[in-house]
Amino acid sequence: MGEVTPIRFSETVSARLENGVLVVTIDNPPVNAASADMRSGLLAAIRHAGTEDAARAVVVTGAGKTFVGGADIKEFGQPGTEPILPEVVDAIEKCSKPVVAAINGPALGSGLEIALACHRRIASDTATLGLPEVKLGIVPGAGGTQRLPRLVGVAKAVELIAAGRSVAAGEALSLGIIDQVVAGNPAAGAVAAARDLASQPLRRTGELALPAEDPQVIDEAADKALSRARGRAAPAEAVRLVRRAGERSLAEGLADERATFLRLRDSDQAKALRHVFFAERAAAKVPGLEGVEPRMVQTIGVVGSGLMGSGIAVSALNAGYRVIVVEQNAEAAEKGFDRIAGLLDRAIKSGRIDAAGRAERLQRLSVGSDLEALAAADLVVEAVFDDLDVKTKLFEKLDKIVRPDAILATNTSYLDPDAIAAATSRPERICGLHFFSPAQVMRLVEVVRCAKTNPEVLATGIAVARRLGKLPIVCGVCEGFIGNRIFSAYRREAEFLVEDGAWPQEIDAAMEDYGFAMGPFAVFDLAGLEIAWARRKRQAATRDPSQRYVEIADRLCEMGRFGQKTGRGWYAYPDGKRTVDPEVTAVIEACRKAKGIAPRQVSSGEIVSRLLAAMAAEGDALLAEGIAERASDIDLVIINGYGFPAHRGGPMYVAKEGLRP
Ligand code: 3HC
């Protein structure tokens, strides 16, 4: 055994000499972020290694389960503190002695940039590596855009950096980002590797020539990345920086990267995306659940295998659960199985799973028509037709079948889950799990805390949603929960705008320009107009006659125009293409005339302002009623469930910051 001499370089960085290798440990909980203290400690450690004869090589690693989770995002927006990260990274790369990164867990953003500057990278098989900066509205600021392409090529670097996609250790190895993967902690292997390297020439990433590539492949990667950027500035800047990596010196590339990073860091988009980042962390802290442990869930039951049920089943299979799907009869069960198998086939085609992964998932799946099979489930999600009678009858039956400690969750969109819970002898074991379609893709799940939901049941609902890779947002009971309540207000205001004089296509264009994936009328047509129509008819008897009510959508429904699936709705869809239909124009004009409204020109600024204000006002009501816990939860719902552009921060953020379209 060699000597073990602890040396402290800063609050968060210390080292010990092990067999002639200086093992530098970053210990900055919770994620070893590259804070000012960490940067100065790491720089001091590298400088020390350079001059200390007893140290023949260096290993850099992280304490705990993370290598380095990135720059300290909390420092963004504050005055900069020396040393800046590029200086630290430069010192690592230029160090005269070998520096080996022992990547013990996530190496993200600055974390990967530090690792890229090291002369060898050894990662644990559990590590993930990536440059997620664009998700924060910025580009990597310490060499990521210049060093990654030198290892993986421009096309691959464009794909990874412009999407902010992280990769697991295995993929990182096959791409050449890292040199070795080991089971468990990589520190011991890194020390041995560092000693070996001491007698060899150093491989400095920044000095490598870029791999030769077909320019067409690069163009395709860039086009694909840019087509997904939709109004966000960072991906385009990332593409530009990576593409130019091969055309100029490392120093020039780094200078441009740093200037771009600083410019974007102070932009409105980056501020909004930081709000979203911290909103997601805040959403994970649910009042009343402190110290409450979720129950272990291994088997998930799903009742119903339509679009929603099959999507939920696939999500659960992807997350490693055993899944029992129950349908009304054998024929429906067979169709359900085919639907689930079809979704898995699609996942193979898009490269997300392989044939073995599909087979393994199907082994964990059973689909049948006997509700009794659900006796084995720890949690059952109901995804049947959204009708109170149907759902209460089902819950009565399930109550007699599932174990007393099992959880029953309803996926209702508009019904009262308390009424559903009341049909059982265990209302405390019932919660809502409101998925969004397609459930295997959409990240949002509203976890509904019903009047009697037990904290452990709520915690379990949240934990399961998280394991499915979803973003769970807790909400209380009201018609439509958070998302659909706000969506109704949005719909109402969009229809007011039409009555006032804006055309649906103008409203859609304004919202799409603002950054929405689709404008409201295109969304209505996609989702179908009949459900909202049925609700309006139900509410007609109790509607306040003094409230403004727009009849245009009713007229369209009376004409059988239920949206895309009938080929006609707010638009016509000849050959599937969204087209303005003179018949709709005539209906709108007639409805305006019947109310004596003289249509006026409505600017796109007014359209966006009014729609955002309507959403924020409904959000305020949800907060006042205690349905939503915090304004930022509402932003997350609307961003992740309804296509609100994340780089705008959400309707509540826009209102609070007083941002104008
Ligand atoms: N800076 C500051 N705080 C951070 C942080 C960061 N980079 N990353 C995470 N945190 C905080 C979270 O806010 C949270 O704080 P809280 O407990 O007070 O709410 C805490 O760390 C734990 O975070 P998670 O709940 O996300 O922990 P997980 O264990 O689930 O995940 C992680 C860990 C994978 C590292 C995840 O936190 C993550 O993805 N972090 C962000 C990574 C990122 O975007 N890095 C890039 C930063 S930009 C950059 O590096 C610029 C550079 O190029 C110059």
XYZ file of C-alpha atoms and ligand atoms in Angstrom:
715
model
C 0.000 0.000 0.000
C 1.206 3.496 -0.773
C 1.019 6.565 1.411
C -2.396 8.243 2.008
C -2.007 11.970 2.599
C -5.248 13.985 2.649
C -4.893 17.483 1.182
C -7.718 20.015 1.097
C -7.798 22.472 -1.812
C -11.120 24.117 -1.024
C -14.307 23.413 0.886
C -15.446 21.006 -1.796
C -12.243 19.588 -3.280
C -9.711 17.429 -1.517
C -7.156 14.823 -2.569
C -5.033 12.016 -1.295
C -1.874 10.553 -2.715
C -2.346 6.880 -3.548
C 0.609 4.907 -4.924
C 1.988 8.016 -6.578
C -1.376 9.087 -7.995
C -3.149 12.172 -6.694
C -6.811 11.159 -6.333
C -8.842 14.369 -6.401
C -12.369 14.083 -5.037
C -15.101 16.627 -5.679
C -17.532 16.606 -2.780
C -20.171 19.277 -3.333
C -23.576 17.787 -2.503
C -26.155 17.253 -3.813
C -24.745 16.855 -7.353
C -21.082 18.043 -7.146
C -21.959 21.099 -9.253
C -19.051 23.162 -10.577
C -19.518 26.058 -8.139
C -16.931 28.820 -7.648
C -15.461 26.918 -4.695
C -15.305 23.677 -6.646
C -13.638 25.366 -9.623
C -10.967 27.015 -7.494
C -10.346 23.780 -5.579
C -10.037 21.703 -8.724
C -7.707 24.207 -10.353
C -5.532 24.284 -7.232
C -5.431 20.482 -7.160
C -4.336 20.256 -10.803
C -1.684 22.938 -10.282
C -0.470 21.135 -7.172
C -0.192 17.867 -9.129
C 1.839 19.633 -11.800
C 4.490 20.710 -9.330
C 4.414 17.889 -6.777
C 7.102 15.351 -7.553
C 5.410 12.617 -5.513
C 2.368 12.760 -7.810
C 3.057 11.011 -11.110
C -0.531 11.169 -12.299
C -3.970 12.435 -11.292
C -7.445 10.903 -10.967
C -10.496 13.160 -10.742
C -13.668 11.677 -9.308
C -16.878 12.650 -7.515
C -18.041 11.775 -4.014
C -21.456 10.159 -3.681
C -23.446 9.016 -6.678
C -22.666 11.851 -9.118
C -19.437 12.707 -10.941
C -20.347 16.336 -11.656
C -23.942 17.405 -12.416
C -22.875 20.498 -14.360
C -22.195 24.140 -13.680
C -23.947 25.456 -10.583
C -27.152 26.727 -12.147
C -27.880 28.782 -9.034
C -24.843 30.947 -9.890
C -26.279 31.878 -13.306
C -27.656 35.388 -13.204
C -25.129 36.387 -10.519
C -21.811 38.175 -11.035
C -19.153 35.743 -12.312
C -16.419 34.507 -9.964
C -12.887 33.485 -10.963
C -11.631 31.022 -11.916
C -14.031 30.397 -14.759
C -14.501 26.816 -15.845
C -12.654 27.105 -19.194
C -9.524 28.002 -17.221
C -9.887 24.881 -15.068
C -10.573 22.670 -18.068
C -7.600 24.142 -19.914
C -5.333 23.429 -16.934
C -6.508 19.813 -16.861
C -5.906 19.267 -20.565
C -2.503 20.961 -20.494
C -1.353 19.244 -17.291
C 2.058 17.692 -17.837
C 0.994 14.582 -15.919
C -1.795 12.232 -16.978
C -5.237 13.113 -15.631
C -7.827 10.319 -15.634
C -11.538 10.916 -15.049
C -13.121 8.264 -12.836
C -16.733 8.880 -13.787
C -18.674 7.384 -10.902
C -22.128 8.704 -11.898
C -23.783 11.375 -14.066
C -21.241 13.585 -15.877
C -23.397 16.337 -17.309
C -22.634 19.744 -18.791
C -19.477 20.999 -17.087
C -19.072 17.520 -15.669
C -18.588 16.033 -19.109
C -16.494 19.012 -20.157
C -14.097 18.319 -17.273
C -13.997 14.655 -18.261
C -13.403 15.485 -21.946
C -10.327 17.502 -20.980
C -8.880 14.553 -19.062
C -6.468 12.254 -20.853
C -8.485 9.114 -20.228
C -12.066 8.463 -19.153
C -13.210 5.421 -17.192
C -16.874 5.261 -16.240
C -19.056 3.170 -14.012
C -21.649 1.129 -15.902
C -24.319 3.201 -14.158
C -22.963 6.577 -15.353
C -24.771 8.816 -17.819
C -22.932 11.390 -19.880
C -24.202 14.360 -21.787
C -24.243 18.040 -22.588
C -27.822 19.038 -21.670
C -27.109 22.799 -21.833
C -29.605 23.539 -24.636
C -32.342 22.429 -22.267
C -31.326 25.426 -20.169
C -31.287 27.725 -23.204
C -27.495 27.852 -23.383
C -24.653 26.078 -25.165
C -21.808 24.277 -23.387
C -19.440 26.934 -22.089
C -16.232 25.055 -21.335
C -15.210 23.278 -24.508
C -18.038 20.773 -24.994
C -18.846 21.934 -28.523
C -15.173 21.743 -29.548
C -13.938 18.601 -27.794
C -16.913 16.259 -28.222
C -16.789 16.398 -32.061
C -13.075 15.556 -31.909
C -14.065 12.257 -30.270
C -17.359 11.358 -31.947
C -17.408 13.377 -35.160
C -19.408 16.475 -36.050
C -22.662 14.724 -37.049
C -22.950 12.779 -33.797
C -21.912 15.785 -31.698
C -24.542 17.902 -33.451
C -27.168 15.288 -32.701
C -26.221 14.962 -29.033
C -25.537 18.611 -28.160
C -28.395 20.239 -30.099
C -30.889 17.886 -28.462
C -29.140 17.895 -25.071
C -29.327 14.104 -25.170
C -27.439 12.145 -22.526
C -26.149 8.644 -23.178
C -25.575 5.677 -20.896
C -22.020 4.438 -20.295
C -22.336 1.617 -22.850
C -23.343 3.968 -25.657
C -20.686 6.476 -24.584
C -18.081 3.731 -24.940
C -19.234 2.665 -28.389
C -19.275 6.312 -29.514
C -15.727 6.847 -28.236
C -16.663 9.429 -25.594
C -15.103 7.262 -22.905
C -12.320 4.679 -22.986
C -13.554 2.051 -20.571
C -16.620 0.962 -18.614
C -16.346 -0.895 -15.326
C -18.881 -2.426 -12.984
C -19.174 -0.393 -9.793
C -16.861 2.430 -8.754
C -14.196 3.246 -11.358
C -11.719 4.914 -8.956
C -9.425 1.906 -8.368
C -9.208 1.119 -12.087
C -8.540 4.785 -12.781
C -5.616 4.863 -10.358
C -4.055 1.852 -12.096
C -4.686 3.393 -15.526
C -3.202 6.711 -14.408
C -0.015 4.987 -13.246
C 0.306 3.208 -16.607
C -0.230 6.442 -18.508
C 2.577 8.182 -16.611
C 5.101 6.634 -18.956
C 3.150 7.283 -22.174
C 2.504 10.299 -24.393
C -0.719 12.052 -23.355
C -3.785 12.023 -25.577
C -5.186 15.546 -25.360
C -8.700 15.701 -26.799
C -8.300 19.312 -27.920
C -5.295 18.364 -30.044
C -7.060 15.573 -31.932
C -8.010 16.061 -35.564
C -11.711 15.707 -36.289
C -12.666 12.317 -37.731
C -13.272 12.367 -41.509
C -16.989 12.491 -42.307
C -19.382 12.613 -45.219
C -20.555 16.274 -45.408
C -24.033 15.096 -46.360
C -24.358 13.174 -43.097
C -23.390 16.330 -41.215
C -25.943 18.384 -43.175
C -28.661 15.865 -42.383
C -27.843 15.865 -38.670
C -27.874 19.685 -38.637
C -31.169 19.908 -40.562
C -32.808 17.438 -38.209
C -31.583 19.300 -35.125
C -32.734 22.670 -36.465
C -36.159 21.368 -37.472
C -36.746 20.413 -33.848
C -35.583 23.736 -32.397
C -38.918 25.564 -32.934
C -38.052 29.090 -31.877
C -35.315 28.139 -29.410
C -32.025 29.946 -29.987
C -29.599 27.549 -28.282
C -29.821 24.509 -30.607
C -28.992 26.612 -33.683
C -25.994 28.153 -31.902
C -24.849 24.703 -30.784
C -25.065 23.408 -34.358
C -23.084 26.390 -35.638
C -20.331 25.987 -33.029
C -19.973 22.242 -33.536
C -19.943 22.514 -37.340
C -17.167 25.086 -37.231
C -15.022 23.001 -34.863
C -13.174 21.502 -37.810
C -12.619 24.776 -39.636
C -10.626 26.726 -37.080
C -8.185 26.360 -34.225
C -9.285 25.061 -30.847
C -8.586 28.463 -29.292
C -10.808 30.269 -31.818
C -13.584 27.719 -31.372
C -13.393 27.986 -27.587
C -13.500 31.794 -27.659
C -16.612 31.790 -29.855
C -18.229 29.114 -27.688
C -17.601 31.101 -24.493
C -18.949 34.335 -25.962
C -22.064 32.520 -27.198
C -22.527 30.829 -23.816
C -22.362 34.156 -21.966
C -24.749 35.852 -24.399
C -27.317 33.067 -24.183
C -26.962 32.661 -20.413
C -28.436 36.124 -19.902
C -31.225 35.704 -22.491
C -34.944 35.560 -21.719
C -35.116 32.019 -23.059
C -32.397 30.802 -20.687
C -34.057 32.534 -17.737
C -37.374 30.886 -18.606
C -35.766 27.462 -18.972
C -34.002 27.856 -15.624
C -37.413 28.598 -14.143
C -38.640 25.324 -15.675
C -35.634 23.425 -14.293
C -36.221 24.615 -10.746
C -40.003 24.236 -11.153
C -39.472 20.524 -11.823
C -37.375 20.156 -8.684
C -39.958 22.090 -6.645
C -42.789 19.909 -7.956
C -41.063 16.892 -6.464
C -41.518 18.356 -2.988
C -45.131 17.716 -2.058
C -46.423 19.232 1.161
C -47.710 16.584 3.536
C -45.504 13.841 2.118
C -42.311 14.641 4.005
C -40.925 11.358 5.305
C -43.722 9.294 3.729
C -42.329 6.192 2.016
C -44.029 4.982 -1.153
C -45.124 1.349 -1.239
C -43.272 -1.169 -3.318
C -45.082 -1.714 -6.624
C -44.092 -4.610 -8.868
C -47.267 -5.438 -10.731
C -49.491 -2.867 -12.395
C -52.991 -3.662 -13.566
C -54.553 -1.692 -16.399
C -58.280 -1.889 -17.088
C -59.021 -1.009 -20.696
C -56.654 -1.356 -23.621
C -57.786 1.444 -25.909
C -55.438 4.196 -26.967
C -54.883 5.278 -23.370
C -54.788 1.869 -21.671
C -52.352 0.405 -24.191
C -50.105 3.468 -23.889
C -50.081 3.166 -20.088
C -49.336 -0.562 -20.363
C -46.375 0.095 -22.682
C -45.026 2.774 -20.317
C -45.243 0.310 -17.430
C -43.552 -2.439 -19.454
C -40.768 -0.046 -20.449
C -40.232 0.762 -16.773
C -39.808 -2.922 -15.897
C -43.155 -3.621 -14.217
C -45.191 -6.785 -14.616
C -48.408 -5.703 -16.326
C -51.861 -7.267 -16.270
C -54.271 -5.762 -18.776
C -57.973 -6.595 -18.536
C -60.575 -5.992 -21.224
C -64.312 -6.575 -21.405
C -64.172 -9.746 -23.480
C -61.766 -12.056 -25.278
C -62.083 -10.265 -28.597
C -61.289 -6.860 -27.073
C -58.390 -8.440 -25.158
C -56.956 -9.796 -28.395
C -57.190 -6.361 -29.993
C -55.594 -4.837 -26.901
C -52.692 -7.256 -27.091
C -52.203 -6.406 -30.767
C -52.244 -2.692 -29.980
C -49.585 -3.082 -27.272
C -47.457 -5.355 -29.470
C -47.851 -2.791 -32.282
C -46.553 0.004 -30.040
C -43.554 -2.158 -29.152
C -42.967 -2.811 -32.862
C -42.899 0.922 -33.431
C -40.341 1.274 -30.629
C -38.153 -1.285 -32.451
C -38.475 0.615 -35.718
C -37.399 3.864 -34.098
C -34.456 2.080 -32.445
C -35.613 2.610 -28.871
C -35.735 -1.122 -28.129
C -34.519 -4.257 -29.899
C -36.290 -7.540 -30.637
C -34.989 -9.087 -27.421
C -36.332 -6.083 -25.475
C -39.736 -6.561 -27.073
C -39.778 -10.269 -26.222
C -38.720 -9.592 -22.652
C -41.478 -6.998 -22.250
C -44.120 -9.325 -23.633
C -43.068 -11.949 -21.095
C -44.028 -9.529 -18.346
C -47.425 -8.836 -19.925
C -50.697 -10.696 -19.627
C -53.848 -9.552 -21.402
C -57.201 -11.162 -20.654
C -60.856 -10.561 -19.931
C -61.077 -11.734 -16.316
C -61.046 -8.920 -13.752
C -60.087 -11.493 -11.090
C -56.570 -11.521 -12.598
C -56.097 -8.124 -10.951
C -55.952 -9.796 -7.528
C -52.196 -10.005 -8.186
C -51.750 -6.265 -8.852
C -50.192 -3.771 -6.429
C -51.739 -0.851 -8.288
C -54.545 -0.808 -10.842
C -55.050 2.048 -13.293
C -58.472 2.299 -14.812
C -58.558 3.622 -18.382
C -62.093 2.842 -19.522
C -64.718 5.083 -21.152
C -65.010 8.416 -19.272
C -68.499 7.892 -17.876
C -69.293 8.076 -14.161
C -71.670 5.122 -14.193
C -69.178 2.898 -16.039
C -66.346 3.895 -13.716
C -68.207 3.579 -10.401
C -69.501 0.103 -11.371
C -65.961 -0.953 -12.275
C -64.542 0.348 -8.986
C -67.247 -1.493 -7.019
C -66.101 -4.710 -8.673
C -62.393 -3.981 -8.305
C -62.917 -3.238 -4.615
C -63.941 -6.856 -4.099
C -61.083 -8.287 -6.162
C -57.849 -6.415 -5.409
C -55.838 -6.896 -2.218
C -56.785 -4.610 0.704
C -53.412 -2.847 0.434
C -53.572 -2.378 -3.348
C -54.076 1.066 -4.866
C -56.837 1.911 -7.313
C -56.194 4.827 -9.653
C -58.586 6.420 -12.081
C -57.453 8.004 -15.316
C -60.572 10.148 -15.619
C -60.160 13.517 -17.344
C -63.293 15.312 -16.196
C -65.232 13.139 -13.729
C -65.180 13.528 -9.957
C -62.722 10.958 -8.564
C -64.229 11.412 -5.102
C -67.510 10.064 -6.458
C -65.627 7.119 -7.959
C -63.780 6.538 -4.663
C -67.089 6.590 -2.772
C -68.167 3.483 -4.691
C -65.524 1.485 -2.828
C -64.963 0.472 0.787
C -61.451 2.022 0.652
C -61.615 5.630 -0.545
C -58.274 6.267 1.190
C -56.563 3.895 -1.264
C -57.792 5.753 -4.331
C -56.108 8.490 -6.293
C -56.203 9.871 -9.802
C -53.438 9.157 -12.294
C -54.334 11.333 -15.244
C -52.140 10.424 -18.198
C -51.997 12.371 -21.444
C -52.306 10.804 -24.848
C -50.233 9.120 -26.251
C -49.430 7.868 -22.765
C -46.247 6.050 -23.775
C -44.842 9.362 -25.051
C -46.297 12.238 -23.048
C -44.340 13.133 -19.940
C -47.084 14.683 -17.845
C -49.154 12.791 -15.282
C -51.527 14.664 -12.990
C -51.576 12.791 -9.697
C -54.905 13.631 -8.119
C -55.128 13.862 -4.352
C -58.754 12.962 -3.633
C -60.543 14.041 -0.453
C -59.572 10.853 1.394
C -56.371 9.772 -0.368
C -53.890 8.438 2.159
C -50.404 10.090 1.995
C -48.720 6.745 1.339
C -51.067 6.133 -1.597
C -50.291 9.566 -3.036
C -46.551 9.017 -2.533
C -46.825 5.676 -4.320
C -48.731 7.212 -7.238
C -45.973 9.809 -7.578
C -43.187 7.219 -7.285
C -44.768 4.991 -9.927
C -45.270 7.925 -12.310
C -41.631 8.878 -11.803
C -40.429 5.340 -12.471
C -42.444 5.443 -15.696
C -40.182 8.346 -16.633
C -43.034 10.820 -16.241
C -43.300 14.198 -14.591
C -45.921 13.809 -11.841
C -47.739 16.972 -10.773
C -49.974 16.717 -7.731
C -53.350 18.439 -7.872
C -56.646 18.525 -6.055
C -60.098 17.620 -7.303
C -62.028 19.909 -9.642
C -63.567 19.457 -13.058
C -60.670 19.045 -15.488
C -57.935 19.197 -12.803
C -55.169 21.685 -13.610
C -54.590 21.087 -17.302
C -58.069 20.726 -18.707
C -59.396 23.574 -16.541
C -56.824 25.894 -18.076
C -57.369 24.393 -21.495
C -61.099 25.166 -21.214
C -60.303 28.806 -20.407
C -57.937 28.866 -23.367
C -60.615 27.412 -25.637
C -63.167 29.943 -24.383
C -60.863 32.900 -25.041
C -59.861 31.539 -28.455
C -63.539 31.415 -29.386
C -64.088 34.971 -28.081
C -61.259 36.059 -30.357
C -62.950 34.437 -33.341
C -66.201 36.173 -32.541
C -64.363 39.479 -32.181
C -62.899 39.172 -35.668
C -59.782 36.960 -35.650
C -59.859 33.922 -37.950
C -58.949 30.499 -36.517
C -56.015 30.317 -38.913
C -54.749 33.715 -37.686
C -55.009 32.584 -34.077
C -53.216 29.312 -34.816
C -50.478 31.138 -36.721
C -49.970 33.615 -33.868
C -49.678 30.851 -31.263
C -47.413 28.735 -33.462
C -45.181 31.770 -34.027
C -45.086 32.211 -30.271
C -43.727 28.667 -30.048
C -46.686 26.340 -29.516
C -46.337 23.089 -31.443
C -49.908 23.630 -32.727
C -52.365 26.483 -32.475
C -55.581 25.958 -30.488
C -57.933 25.264 -33.393
C -55.585 22.702 -34.909
C -55.459 21.057 -31.474
C -59.260 21.074 -31.111
C -59.544 19.351 -34.478
C -56.878 16.817 -33.561
C -58.470 15.969 -30.203
C -62.037 15.946 -31.615
C -64.802 18.447 -30.944
C -67.500 16.089 -29.689
C -66.376 15.671 -26.058
C -66.372 19.414 -25.369
C -69.720 19.654 -27.203
C -71.243 16.965 -24.972
C -69.945 18.832 -21.894
C -71.418 22.116 -23.107
C -74.772 20.437 -23.645
C -74.626 18.963 -20.118
C -73.818 22.380 -18.688
C -76.417 24.257 -20.770
C -79.176 24.066 -18.165
C -77.015 25.563 -15.409
C -75.053 28.073 -17.479
C -75.252 31.679 -16.327
C -77.116 33.435 -19.177
C -75.193 36.648 -18.531
C -71.913 34.850 -19.348
C -70.543 35.287 -22.848
C -71.100 32.110 -24.845
C -69.841 31.455 -28.365
C -72.001 29.135 -30.419
C -69.727 28.594 -33.406
C -68.331 25.250 -32.181
C -71.884 23.985 -31.520
C -72.888 24.868 -35.087
C -69.840 23.010 -36.440
C -70.673 19.923 -34.386
C -74.307 20.039 -35.533
C -72.923 19.841 -39.074
C -71.031 16.673 -38.146
C -67.707 18.507 -38.167
C -65.992 16.717 -35.269
C -62.417 17.437 -36.282
C -59.694 15.572 -38.116
C -61.160 12.127 -37.639
C -64.259 13.141 -39.633
C -62.097 14.999 -42.142
C -63.693 18.328 -41.152
C -63.765 20.501 -38.065
C -62.522 24.067 -37.687
C -60.611 23.257 -40.858
C -61.086 20.868 -43.762
C -58.476 18.159 -44.319
C -58.342 17.274 -48.014
C -55.499 14.723 -48.323
C -54.904 15.192 -44.605
C -53.693 18.779 -45.074
C -55.085 21.482 -42.771
C -57.015 23.893 -45.027
C -59.293 26.879 -44.433
C -62.867 25.876 -45.306
C -65.265 28.535 -46.693
C -68.122 26.651 -45.002
C -66.542 27.389 -41.601
C -65.915 30.998 -42.589
C -69.626 31.301 -43.402
C -70.647 29.788 -40.041
C -68.361 32.225 -38.192
C -69.702 35.214 -40.130
C -73.302 34.154 -39.498
C -72.700 33.713 -35.757
C -71.031 37.133 -35.475
C -73.906 38.696 -37.385
C -76.560 36.999 -35.255
C -75.007 38.651 -32.192
C -74.594 41.990 -33.939
C -70.809 41.878 -33.637
C -68.912 43.984 -36.176
C -65.687 42.025 -36.685
C -62.467 43.951 -36.209
C -58.852 43.291 -37.072
C -57.150 41.547 -34.138
C -53.354 41.753 -34.087
C -51.232 38.694 -33.398
C -49.902 40.478 -30.294
C -53.435 40.831 -28.939
C -54.195 37.196 -29.761
C -51.184 35.917 -27.820
C -51.669 38.351 -24.909
C -55.322 37.503 -24.451
C -54.825 33.757 -24.643
C -51.918 33.838 -22.196
C -53.820 36.122 -19.837
C -56.830 33.787 -19.908
C -54.611 30.862 -18.950
C -52.929 32.803 -16.146
C -56.277 34.006 -14.758
C -57.563 30.430 -14.614
C -54.263 29.451 -13.009
C -54.797 32.093 -10.323
C -58.236 30.626 -9.667
C -56.736 27.125 -9.337
C -54.229 28.454 -6.794
C -56.919 30.295 -4.860
C -59.026 27.119 -4.735
C -56.025 25.084 -3.579
C -56.224 22.760 -6.599
C -52.653 23.553 -7.611
C -49.907 23.743 -5.013
C -47.805 26.429 -6.710
C -47.806 28.569 -9.821
C -44.774 26.759 -11.217
C -46.671 23.433 -11.117
C -49.245 25.015 -13.435
C -46.492 26.076 -15.822
C -45.183 22.509 -15.902
C -48.624 21.082 -16.659
C -49.210 23.440 -19.553
C -45.695 22.968 -20.954
C -45.654 19.184 -20.721
C -49.276 18.416 -21.492
C -50.390 21.121 -23.902
C -47.392 22.120 -26.001
C -46.683 25.491 -24.357
C -43.110 26.404 -25.401
C -40.796 25.626 -22.472
C -38.473 28.466 -23.472
C -41.272 30.918 -22.622
C -41.502 29.518 -19.084
C -45.259 28.874 -18.898
C -48.304 31.144 -18.556
C -47.846 31.876 -14.847
C -44.180 32.765 -15.342
C -45.019 35.071 -18.262
C -47.669 36.836 -16.171
C -45.411 37.153 -13.117
C -42.460 38.464 -15.110
C -44.702 40.839 -17.055
C -43.314 39.484 -20.340
C -44.997 40.698 -23.508
C -45.306 38.551 -26.640
N -26.741 23.348 -10.366
C -27.337 23.626 -9.195
N -28.180 22.794 -8.584
C -28.414 21.611 -9.161
C -27.845 21.246 -10.388
C -26.952 22.168 -11.000
N -26.340 21.904 -12.158
N -28.273 20.019 -10.722
C -29.095 19.625 -9.754
N -29.182 20.580 -8.809
C -29.935 20.517 -7.561
C -31.416 20.451 -7.790
O -31.968 21.747 -7.914
C -31.880 19.745 -6.541
O -31.884 20.704 -5.520
P -32.989 20.694 -4.359
O -32.806 19.386 -3.661
O -32.668 21.889 -3.549
O -34.299 20.779 -5.074
C -30.763 18.773 -6.242
O -29.630 19.281 -6.949
C -31.014 17.363 -6.693
O -31.366 17.392 -8.064
P -32.294 16.266 -8.685
O -33.530 16.144 -7.878
O -32.424 16.570 -10.135
O -31.387 14.972 -8.427
P -31.276 13.628 -9.246
O -30.391 12.766 -8.442
O -32.615 13.150 -9.658
O -30.507 14.012 -10.593
C -28.835 15.080 -11.957
C -29.185 14.462 -10.582
C -28.889 13.988 -13.005
C -27.447 15.659 -11.872
C -29.894 16.161 -12.285
O -30.001 17.024 -11.185
C -29.601 17.004 -13.483
O -29.878 16.597 -14.585
N -29.074 18.231 -13.229
C -28.866 19.221 -14.251
C -27.795 18.867 -15.205
C -27.519 20.020 -16.131
O -28.376 20.564 -16.781
N -26.243 20.367 -16.207
C -25.813 21.384 -17.105
C -25.647 22.646 -16.344
S -25.156 23.947 -17.395
C -23.514 23.759 -17.577
O -22.942 22.824 -17.112
C -22.821 24.866 -18.321
C -21.416 24.523 -18.670
O -21.345 24.085 -20.006
C -20.487 25.724 -18.511
